[in-house]
Amino acid sequence: MTYTLCVPCLLGLEGPIADELRRLNMSDVRAENGRVYFAGSEIDIARANICLRQGERVMIELGCFEATDFDALYDGVRALPWESVIPADGAFPVKGHSLNSQLASERYCQRNIKAAVAARLGAAYGLRRMPETGALYQIQFAIMKNRVSMCIDTTGAGLHKRGYRPAHNAAPLKETMAAALVGFSRYKGKGDFCDPFCGSGTIAIEAALIAKNRAPGLAREFTAMTWPQAPRELWGSARQEARAKEFSGDYHIFASDIDPRAVALARENAERAGVADCISFSVADATKFDRRTERGIIVTNPPYGERIMDKSECERLYAEFGSAWRAAGGWKLYILSAHTEFERAFGQAAVKKRKLYNGMIKCDLFMYF
């Protein structure tokens, strides 16, 4: 069966995710604000979940419609073909959000949608009450300016949950965002790569996975693996296909931090990810940045005064690191910060900037070539 599939994402990553899907040979790829759509079957659901680096999850969109009151919401939801995905015994809890819409109460939206889906499925299967004893079909609704999108989640825990980072430092960067930063740098495994503020090692680990072309979802489970229409053999085929595309080589990836505990944690995470042999870890002060090679790529996410350090401390750190980076010479730099005066503190205007969101924090990716 061919579904309309969508990948919700952090704002600013729609274009890169669309490119990822095209490289996976997905059909009808189109990017919208905060989502990327494509068409695919059950095997494409498996491939997208296993291989996507930057998206948050993969969902089946059953339909979209306008609703300004609860009667319209109920009728719109009941008109959708839920029985084409959810079997007679499927469990279908409902969650979602409503923004800038007349249907402001998410709790009442949830109840209304649940009742409409139950009525549709009951009529389709000839049941007065749905048992919900089978596989999970998590329903996700999104209402924006009275426009309702109704989806079923195929992923479960978000795609950033790779499985290699059970513990993290005080201000973790999502794995999906880390992969996006590496993607913007165009690092593919050639030359030197460095993160001098490595924290729990996420950027360096994602760089190693990209260098090896290793699919990030190989070692984890997904909700749709329990669905009868997507048997485990299908997922095994998708994993085998992904493994066949892996590379091997000698990679020069360096990760350092001034905190020995962070470095130890980063090394443990890299071991869980199976890429510890690709990364050289060290305890080092980023403000004394000194590499033996003359050129390479730095991708990093230093503190920016939101959760670690205050803003004046961050500005001193930026200034000292900026001086060390300029003295090193030849290194391209991609640095993520939410500090509104970053370039002034760093001592140099960026060649390019890109607006991104690290969770709910509005940031800029400053690029220096």
CSV table of C-alpha atoms in Angstrom, one decimal:
chain,number,residue,atom,x,y,z
A,1,MET,CA,0.0,0.0,0.0
A,2,THR,CA,1.2,3.5,-0.7
A,3,TYR,CA,0.9,6.1,2.1
A,4,THR,CA,1.3,9.8,2.4
A,5,LEU,CA,4.2,10.0,4.9
A,6,CYS,CA,5.6,13.0,6.8
A,7,VAL,CA,8.7,13.7,8.8
A,8,PRO,CA,8.3,16.4,11.4
A,9,CYS,CA,11.5,18.2,12.1
A,10,LEU,CA,13.3,21.1,13.9
A,11,LEU,CA,12.7,24.4,12.1
A,12,GLY,CA,15.5,25.0,9.6
A,13,LEU,CA,16.1,21.4,8.7
A,14,GLU,CA,13.3,20.9,6.1
A,15,GLY,CA,15.6,21.2,3.1
A,16,PRO,CA,18.4,18.9,4.3
A,17,ILE,CA,15.8,16.2,5.3
A,18,ALA,CA,14.2,16.5,1.9
A,19,ASP,CA,17.6,15.9,0.4
A,20,GLU,CA,18.1,12.8,2.6
A,21,LEU,CA,14.8,11.4,1.4
A,22,ARG,CA,15.7,12.0,-2.2
A,23,ARG,CA,19.0,10.1,-1.7
A,24,LEU,CA,16.9,7.2,-0.3
A,25,ASN,CA,15.0,7.4,-3.6
A,26,MET,CA,11.7,8.3,-2.0
A,27,SER,CA,8.9,9.6,-4.2
A,28,ASP,CA,7.0,12.9,-4.2
A,29,VAL,CA,9.3,14.6,-1.7
A,30,ARG,CA,8.2,18.1,-0.6
A,31,ALA,CA,9.2,20.3,2.2
A,32,GLU,CA,6.8,22.5,4.2
A,33,ASN,CA,7.2,24.5,7.4
A,34,GLY,CA,8.4,22.1,10.1
A,35,ARG,CA,7.5,19.0,8.0
A,36,VAL,CA,8.8,17.0,5.0
A,37,TYR,CA,6.3,14.9,3.0
A,38,PHE,CA,6.9,11.9,0.8
A,39,ALA,CA,5.0,8.9,-0.6
A,40,GLY,CA,5.9,5.3,0.3
A,41,SER,CA,5.0,1.8,1.2
A,42,GLU,CA,5.7,-0.3,4.3
A,43,ILE,CA,9.3,-1.0,3.2
A,44,ASP,CA,9.8,2.8,2.8
A,45,ILE,CA,8.5,3.4,6.3
A,46,ALA,CA,11.2,0.9,7.5
A,47,ARG,CA,14.0,2.5,5.4
A,48,ALA,CA,13.1,6.0,6.5
A,49,ASN,CA,13.1,5.1,10.2
A,50,ILE,CA,16.4,3.2,10.0
A,51,CYS,CA,18.3,5.7,7.8
A,52,LEU,CA,17.1,9.2,8.4
A,53,ARG,CA,19.6,11.2,10.4
A,54,GLN,CA,17.9,14.6,10.9
A,55,GLY,CA,14.1,14.0,11.1
A,56,GLU,CA,12.2,13.6,14.4
A,57,ARG,CA,9.9,10.7,13.4
A,58,VAL,CA,8.1,9.1,10.5
A,59,MET,CA,4.3,9.4,10.4
A,60,ILE,CA,1.4,8.3,8.1
A,61,GLU,CA,-0.8,11.2,7.4
A,62,LEU,CA,-4.4,10.1,7.0
A,63,GLY,CA,-5.7,13.5,5.9
A,64,CYS,CA,-6.0,17.3,6.4
A,65,PHE,CA,-9.1,19.4,6.7
A,66,GLU,CA,-10.4,22.7,8.2
A,67,ALA,CA,-12.2,22.7,11.5
A,68,THR,CA,-13.4,25.7,13.5
A,69,ASP,CA,-15.6,23.9,16.0
A,70,PHE,CA,-15.8,20.4,17.5
A,71,ASP,CA,-18.6,19.2,15.2
A,72,ALA,CA,-16.4,19.9,12.2
A,73,LEU,CA,-13.5,18.2,13.9
A,74,TYR,CA,-15.5,15.1,14.7
A,75,ASP,CA,-16.9,14.9,11.2
A,76,GLY,CA,-13.5,15.5,9.6
A,77,VAL,CA,-11.8,12.8,11.6
A,78,ARG,CA,-14.6,10.2,11.2
A,79,ALA,CA,-14.5,10.7,7.4
A,80,LEU,CA,-10.8,9.5,7.2
A,81,PRO,CA,-10.0,5.9,6.4
A,82,TRP,CA,-8.6,4.7,9.7
A,83,GLU,CA,-9.4,1.1,9.0
A,84,SER,CA,-6.9,1.2,6.1
A,85,VAL,CA,-4.1,1.2,8.8
A,86,ILE,CA,-5.6,0.3,12.2
A,87,PRO,CA,-6.8,-3.4,12.5
A,88,ALA,CA,-9.8,-4.4,14.6
A,89,ASP,CA,-7.7,-5.0,17.7
A,90,GLY,CA,-5.3,-2.1,17.3
A,91,ALA,CA,-4.7,0.3,20.2
A,92,PHE,CA,-5.1,3.9,19.2
A,93,PRO,CA,-4.3,6.5,21.9
A,94,VAL,CA,-4.5,10.1,20.8
A,95,LYS,CA,-2.2,13.1,21.5
A,96,GLY,CA,-1.3,16.3,19.8
A,97,HIS,CA,-1.3,20.1,19.9
A,98,SER,CA,-3.3,23.1,18.8
A,99,LEU,CA,-1.8,26.5,18.0
A,100,ASN,CA,-3.5,29.7,16.9
A,101,SER,CA,-6.8,27.9,16.4
A,102,GLN,CA,-10.4,28.2,17.5
A,103,LEU,CA,-10.1,24.7,18.9
A,104,ALA,CA,-7.9,25.8,21.7
A,105,SER,CA,-8.5,23.0,24.3
A,106,GLU,CA,-6.1,20.1,23.4
A,107,ARG,CA,-7.8,17.8,26.0
A,108,TYR,CA,-11.2,18.3,24.3
A,109,CYS,CA,-9.7,17.8,20.9
A,110,GLN,CA,-8.1,14.6,22.1
A,111,ARG,CA,-11.5,13.2,23.4
A,112,ASN,CA,-13.3,14.3,20.3
A,113,ILE,CA,-10.8,12.7,18.0
A,114,LYS,CA,-10.8,9.4,20.0
A,115,ALA,CA,-14.6,9.2,19.8
A,116,ALA,CA,-14.6,9.9,16.0
A,117,VAL,CA,-11.9,7.2,15.3
A,118,ALA,CA,-13.7,4.7,17.5
A,119,ALA,CA,-16.9,5.3,15.7
A,120,ARG,CA,-15.3,4.9,12.3
A,121,LEU,CA,-13.5,1.7,13.2
A,122,GLY,CA,-16.5,0.3,15.0
A,123,ALA,CA,-18.6,0.8,11.9
A,124,ALA,CA,-15.9,-0.7,9.6
A,125,TYR,CA,-15.4,-3.8,11.8
A,126,GLY,CA,-19.0,-4.3,13.1
A,127,LEU,CA,-17.9,-3.7,16.7
A,128,ARG,CA,-19.8,-1.7,19.4
A,129,ARG,CA,-16.6,-1.3,21.4
A,130,MET,CA,-13.0,-1.4,20.2
A,131,PRO,CA,-10.9,-3.9,22.2
A,132,GLU,CA,-7.6,-2.1,21.7
A,133,THR,CA,-5.6,-5.2,22.8
A,134,GLY,CA,-3.3,-5.4,19.8
A,135,ALA,CA,-0.4,-3.4,18.4
A,136,LEU,CA,0.0,0.3,19.1
A,137,TYR,CA,-1.1,2.9,16.5
A,138,GLN,CA,-0.4,6.2,18.2
A,139,ILE,CA,-2.6,8.9,16.7
A,140,GLN,CA,-1.0,12.4,16.5
A,141,PHE,CA,-3.0,15.5,15.7
A,142,ALA,CA,-1.7,18.9,14.8
A,143,ILE,CA,-4.0,21.9,14.5
A,144,MET,CA,-2.5,25.1,13.2
A,145,LYS,CA,-4.7,28.1,12.3
A,146,ASN,CA,-7.8,25.8,12.2
A,147,ARG,CA,-6.0,23.4,9.8
A,148,VAL,CA,-6.1,19.9,11.1
A,149,SER,CA,-3.5,17.2,10.3
A,150,MET,CA,-4.2,13.7,11.4
A,151,CYS,CA,-1.3,11.2,11.5
A,152,ILE,CA,-0.3,7.8,12.9
A,153,ASP,CA,3.2,7.5,14.3
A,154,THR,CA,5.4,4.6,13.0
A,155,THR,CA,8.5,5.5,15.0
A,156,GLY,CA,7.8,5.4,18.8
A,157,ALA,CA,10.6,7.1,20.7
A,158,GLY,CA,11.9,10.0,18.5
A,159,LEU,CA,14.5,9.3,15.9
A,160,HIS,CA,17.1,11.2,17.9
A,161,LYS,CA,17.0,8.3,20.4
A,162,ARG,CA,19.8,6.4,18.6
A,163,GLY,CA,20.5,4.2,21.7
A,164,TYR,CA,24.1,5.2,22.3
A,165,ARG,CA,23.6,8.0,24.7
A,166,PRO,CA,21.7,6.7,27.9
A,167,ALA,CA,23.4,9.5,29.8
A,168,HIS,CA,24.4,13.0,28.8
A,169,ASN,CA,25.9,16.2,30.1
A,170,ALA,CA,24.0,19.2,31.4
A,171,ALA,CA,23.1,20.7,28.0
A,172,PRO,CA,22.7,17.9,25.5
A,173,LEU,CA,22.5,18.6,21.8
A,174,LYS,CA,19.9,16.3,20.0
A,175,GLU,CA,21.5,13.7,17.8
A,176,THR,CA,19.4,14.8,14.9
A,177,MET,CA,20.6,18.4,15.3
A,178,ALA,CA,24.2,17.2,15.6
A,179,ALA,CA,23.9,15.2,12.4
A,180,ALA,CA,22.5,18.3,10.7
A,181,LEU,CA,25.5,20.4,11.8
A,182,VAL,CA,27.9,17.8,10.4
A,183,GLY,CA,25.8,17.8,7.2
A,184,PHE,CA,26.1,21.6,6.8
A,185,SER,CA,29.8,21.3,7.0
A,186,ARG,CA,29.8,18.7,4.2
A,187,TYR,CA,32.1,16.4,6.1
A,188,LYS,CA,32.0,12.9,4.5
A,189,GLY,CA,35.0,11.3,6.2
A,190,LYS,CA,37.8,12.9,4.3
A,191,GLY,CA,40.3,15.1,6.1
A,192,ASP,CA,40.4,16.1,9.7
A,193,PHE,CA,37.3,16.8,11.8
A,194,CYS,CA,37.2,18.3,15.3
A,195,ASP,CA,34.8,19.2,18.0
A,196,PRO,CA,36.8,21.1,20.8
A,197,PHE,CA,33.7,21.5,23.0
A,198,CYS,CA,32.6,17.8,22.7
A,199,GLY,CA,30.5,17.4,25.9
A,200,SER,CA,28.9,14.0,25.6
A,201,GLY,CA,30.4,13.5,22.2
A,202,THR,CA,27.3,13.7,20.1
A,203,ILE,CA,28.7,15.8,17.2
A,204,ALA,CA,31.8,13.6,16.8
A,205,ILE,CA,29.8,10.4,17.0
A,206,GLU,CA,27.4,11.6,14.4
A,207,ALA,CA,30.4,12.6,12.2
A,208,ALA,CA,31.8,9.1,12.5
A,209,LEU,CA,28.4,7.6,11.6
A,210,ILE,CA,28.2,9.8,8.5
A,211,ALA,CA,31.9,9.0,7.6
A,212,LYS,CA,31.1,5.3,7.8
A,213,ASN,CA,27.7,5.8,6.1
A,214,ARG,CA,26.2,3.8,8.9
A,215,ALA,CA,22.4,4.1,9.3
A,216,PRO,CA,21.7,5.7,12.7
A,217,GLY,CA,18.6,3.4,13.4
A,218,LEU,CA,20.2,0.0,12.9
A,219,ALA,CA,20.3,-0.9,16.6
A,220,ARG,CA,16.9,0.2,17.8
A,221,GLU,CA,13.2,-0.8,17.7
A,222,PHE,CA,10.3,1.1,16.1
A,223,THR,CA,6.6,1.0,16.8
A,224,ALA,CA,5.6,-0.2,13.3
A,225,MET,CA,7.7,-3.3,13.8
A,226,THR,CA,4.7,-4.7,15.8
A,227,TRP,CA,2.2,-4.0,13.0
A,228,PRO,CA,0.9,-7.0,11.0
A,229,GLN,CA,1.2,-5.0,7.7
A,230,ALA,CA,5.0,-4.4,8.4
A,231,PRO,CA,6.4,-7.8,9.5
A,232,ARG,CA,9.9,-8.1,11.0
A,233,GLU,CA,11.2,-9.7,7.9
A,234,LEU,CA,10.6,-6.5,6.0
A,235,TRP,CA,12.6,-4.6,8.7
A,236,GLY,CA,15.3,-7.1,8.5
A,237,SER,CA,15.5,-6.5,4.7
A,238,ALA,CA,15.7,-2.8,5.2
A,239,ARG,CA,18.5,-3.2,7.8
A,240,GLN,CA,20.5,-5.5,5.5
A,241,GLU,CA,20.2,-3.0,2.7
A,242,ALA,CA,21.5,-0.2,5.0
A,243,ARG,CA,24.4,-2.3,6.2
A,244,ALA,CA,25.5,-3.1,2.6
A,245,LYS,CA,26.0,0.6,2.1
A,246,GLU,CA,28.5,1.1,4.9
A,247,PHE,CA,32.1,2.2,4.3
A,248,SER,CA,35.3,1.4,6.1
A,249,GLY,CA,38.4,3.6,6.3
A,250,ASP,CA,40.9,5.5,8.4
A,251,TYR,CA,39.1,8.5,9.8
A,252,HIS,CA,40.7,11.5,11.6
A,253,ILE,CA,38.0,12.7,14.0
A,254,PHE,CA,39.0,14.5,17.2
A,255,ALA,CA,36.8,15.3,20.2
A,256,SER,CA,38.0,17.2,23.3
A,257,ASP,CA,36.6,19.0,26.3
A,258,ILE,CA,38.1,20.7,29.3
A,259,ASP,CA,36.0,18.5,31.6
A,260,PRO,CA,37.5,15.0,32.1
A,261,ARG,CA,34.1,13.6,33.1
A,262,ALA,CA,32.6,14.8,29.8
A,263,VAL,CA,35.4,13.2,27.8
A,264,ALA,CA,35.0,9.9,29.7
A,265,LEU,CA,31.2,10.0,29.0
A,266,ALA,CA,31.8,10.8,25.3
A,267,ARG,CA,34.2,7.9,25.0
A,268,GLU,CA,31.6,5.5,26.6
A,269,ASN,CA,28.9,6.8,24.2
A,270,ALA,CA,31.2,6.3,21.2
A,271,GLU,CA,31.8,2.7,22.3
A,272,ARG,CA,28.1,2.1,22.5
A,273,ALA,CA,27.7,3.6,19.0
A,274,GLY,CA,30.4,1.3,17.7
A,275,VAL,CA,32.6,4.2,16.4
A,276,ALA,CA,35.1,4.6,19.3
A,277,ASP,CA,37.9,3.4,16.9
A,278,CYS,CA,37.1,6.4,14.6
A,279,ILE,CA,37.5,9.1,17.2
A,280,SER,CA,40.4,10.4,19.2
A,281,PHE,CA,39.3,11.8,22.6
A,282,SER,CA,41.3,14.1,24.8
A,283,VAL,CA,41.0,16.5,27.7
A,284,ALA,CA,41.9,19.9,26.3
A,285,ASP,CA,41.2,23.6,26.6
A,286,ALA,CA,39.4,24.8,23.5
A,287,THR,CA,40.8,28.3,24.0
A,288,LYS,CA,44.3,26.8,23.4
A,289,PHE,CA,43.2,25.1,20.2
A,290,ASP,CA,46.2,23.6,18.5
A,291,ARG,CA,46.2,20.8,15.9
A,292,ARG,CA,49.1,19.2,14.2
A,293,THR,CA,47.5,19.4,10.8
A,294,GLU,CA,47.1,22.7,9.0
A,295,ARG,CA,43.5,22.4,7.9
A,296,GLY,CA,40.3,20.6,8.6
A,297,ILE,CA,36.7,21.2,9.7
A,298,ILE,CA,35.5,22.2,13.2
A,299,VAL,CA,31.9,21.7,14.1
A,300,THR,CA,31.0,22.6,17.6
A,301,ASN,CA,28.3,23.7,20.1
A,302,PRO,CA,29.9,25.7,22.9
A,303,PRO,CA,28.0,27.0,25.9
A,304,TYR,CA,25.9,30.1,25.1
A,305,GLY,CA,24.7,31.3,28.5
A,306,GLU,CA,21.2,29.6,28.5
A,307,ARG,CA,21.9,26.5,30.7
A,308,ILE,CA,25.7,26.5,31.3
A,309,MET,CA,27.7,29.6,32.3
A,310,ASP,CA,26.4,33.2,32.3
A,311,LYS,CA,26.6,35.3,29.1
A,312,SER,CA,29.7,37.3,30.2
A,313,GLU,CA,31.6,34.1,30.8
A,314,CYS,CA,30.5,32.8,27.4
A,315,GLU,CA,31.7,36.0,25.7
A,316,ARG,CA,35.1,35.6,27.2
A,317,LEU,CA,35.2,32.0,26.1
A,318,TYR,CA,34.1,33.0,22.5
A,319,ALA,CA,36.8,35.7,22.4
A,320,GLU,CA,39.6,33.4,23.5
A,321,PHE,CA,38.5,30.6,21.2
A,322,GLY,CA,38.2,33.0,18.3
A,323,SER,CA,41.8,34.1,18.9
A,324,ALA,CA,43.0,30.4,19.1
A,325,TRP,CA,41.1,29.5,15.9
A,326,ARG,CA,42.5,32.4,13.9
A,327,ALA,CA,46.0,31.5,15.1
A,328,ALA,CA,45.6,27.9,14.0
A,329,GLY,CA,44.7,28.9,10.5
A,330,GLY,CA,43.2,26.8,7.7
A,331,TRP,CA,40.3,25.3,9.7
A,332,LYS,CA,36.8,25.8,8.5
A,333,LEU,CA,34.5,26.5,11.4
A,334,TYR,CA,30.8,25.8,12.0
A,335,ILE,CA,29.7,27.0,15.4
A,336,LEU,CA,26.2,26.9,16.9
A,337,SER,CA,25.2,29.6,19.3
A,338,ALA,CA,22.1,31.3,20.7
A,339,HIS,CA,24.1,34.3,21.9
A,340,THR,CA,22.8,37.4,20.2
A,341,GLU,CA,26.3,39.1,20.2
A,342,PHE,CA,28.3,36.1,19.2
A,343,GLU,CA,30.1,37.6,16.3
A,344,ARG,CA,31.2,40.7,18.3
A,345,ALA,CA,32.5,38.5,21.1
A,346,PHE,CA,34.1,36.0,18.7
A,347,GLY,CA,35.9,38.9,17.0
A,348,GLN,CA,34.9,38.2,13.4
A,349,ALA,CA,31.7,38.3,11.3
A,350,ALA,CA,30.6,35.0,9.9
A,351,VAL,CA,30.8,34.3,6.1
A,352,LYS,CA,27.3,32.8,6.3
A,353,LYS,CA,24.6,32.3,9.0
A,354,ARG,CA,21.7,29.9,9.2
A,355,LYS,CA,18.8,30.1,11.7
A,356,LEU,CA,18.2,26.9,13.6
A,357,TYR,CA,16.4,25.7,16.7
A,358,ASN,CA,18.2,23.7,19.4
A,359,GLY,CA,15.1,22.4,21.1
A,360,MET,CA,13.1,25.5,21.9
A,361,ILE,CA,16.2,27.7,21.8
A,362,LYS,CA,16.5,29.9,18.7
A,363,CYS,CA,20.1,29.7,17.5
A,364,ASP,CA,22.4,30.6,14.5
A,365,LEU,CA,24.9,28.4,12.9
A,366,PHE,CA,27.9,30.7,12.2
A,367,MET,CA,30.0,29.5,9.3
A,368,TYR,CA,33.6,30.6,8.8
A,369,PHE,CA,35.5,29.4,5.7
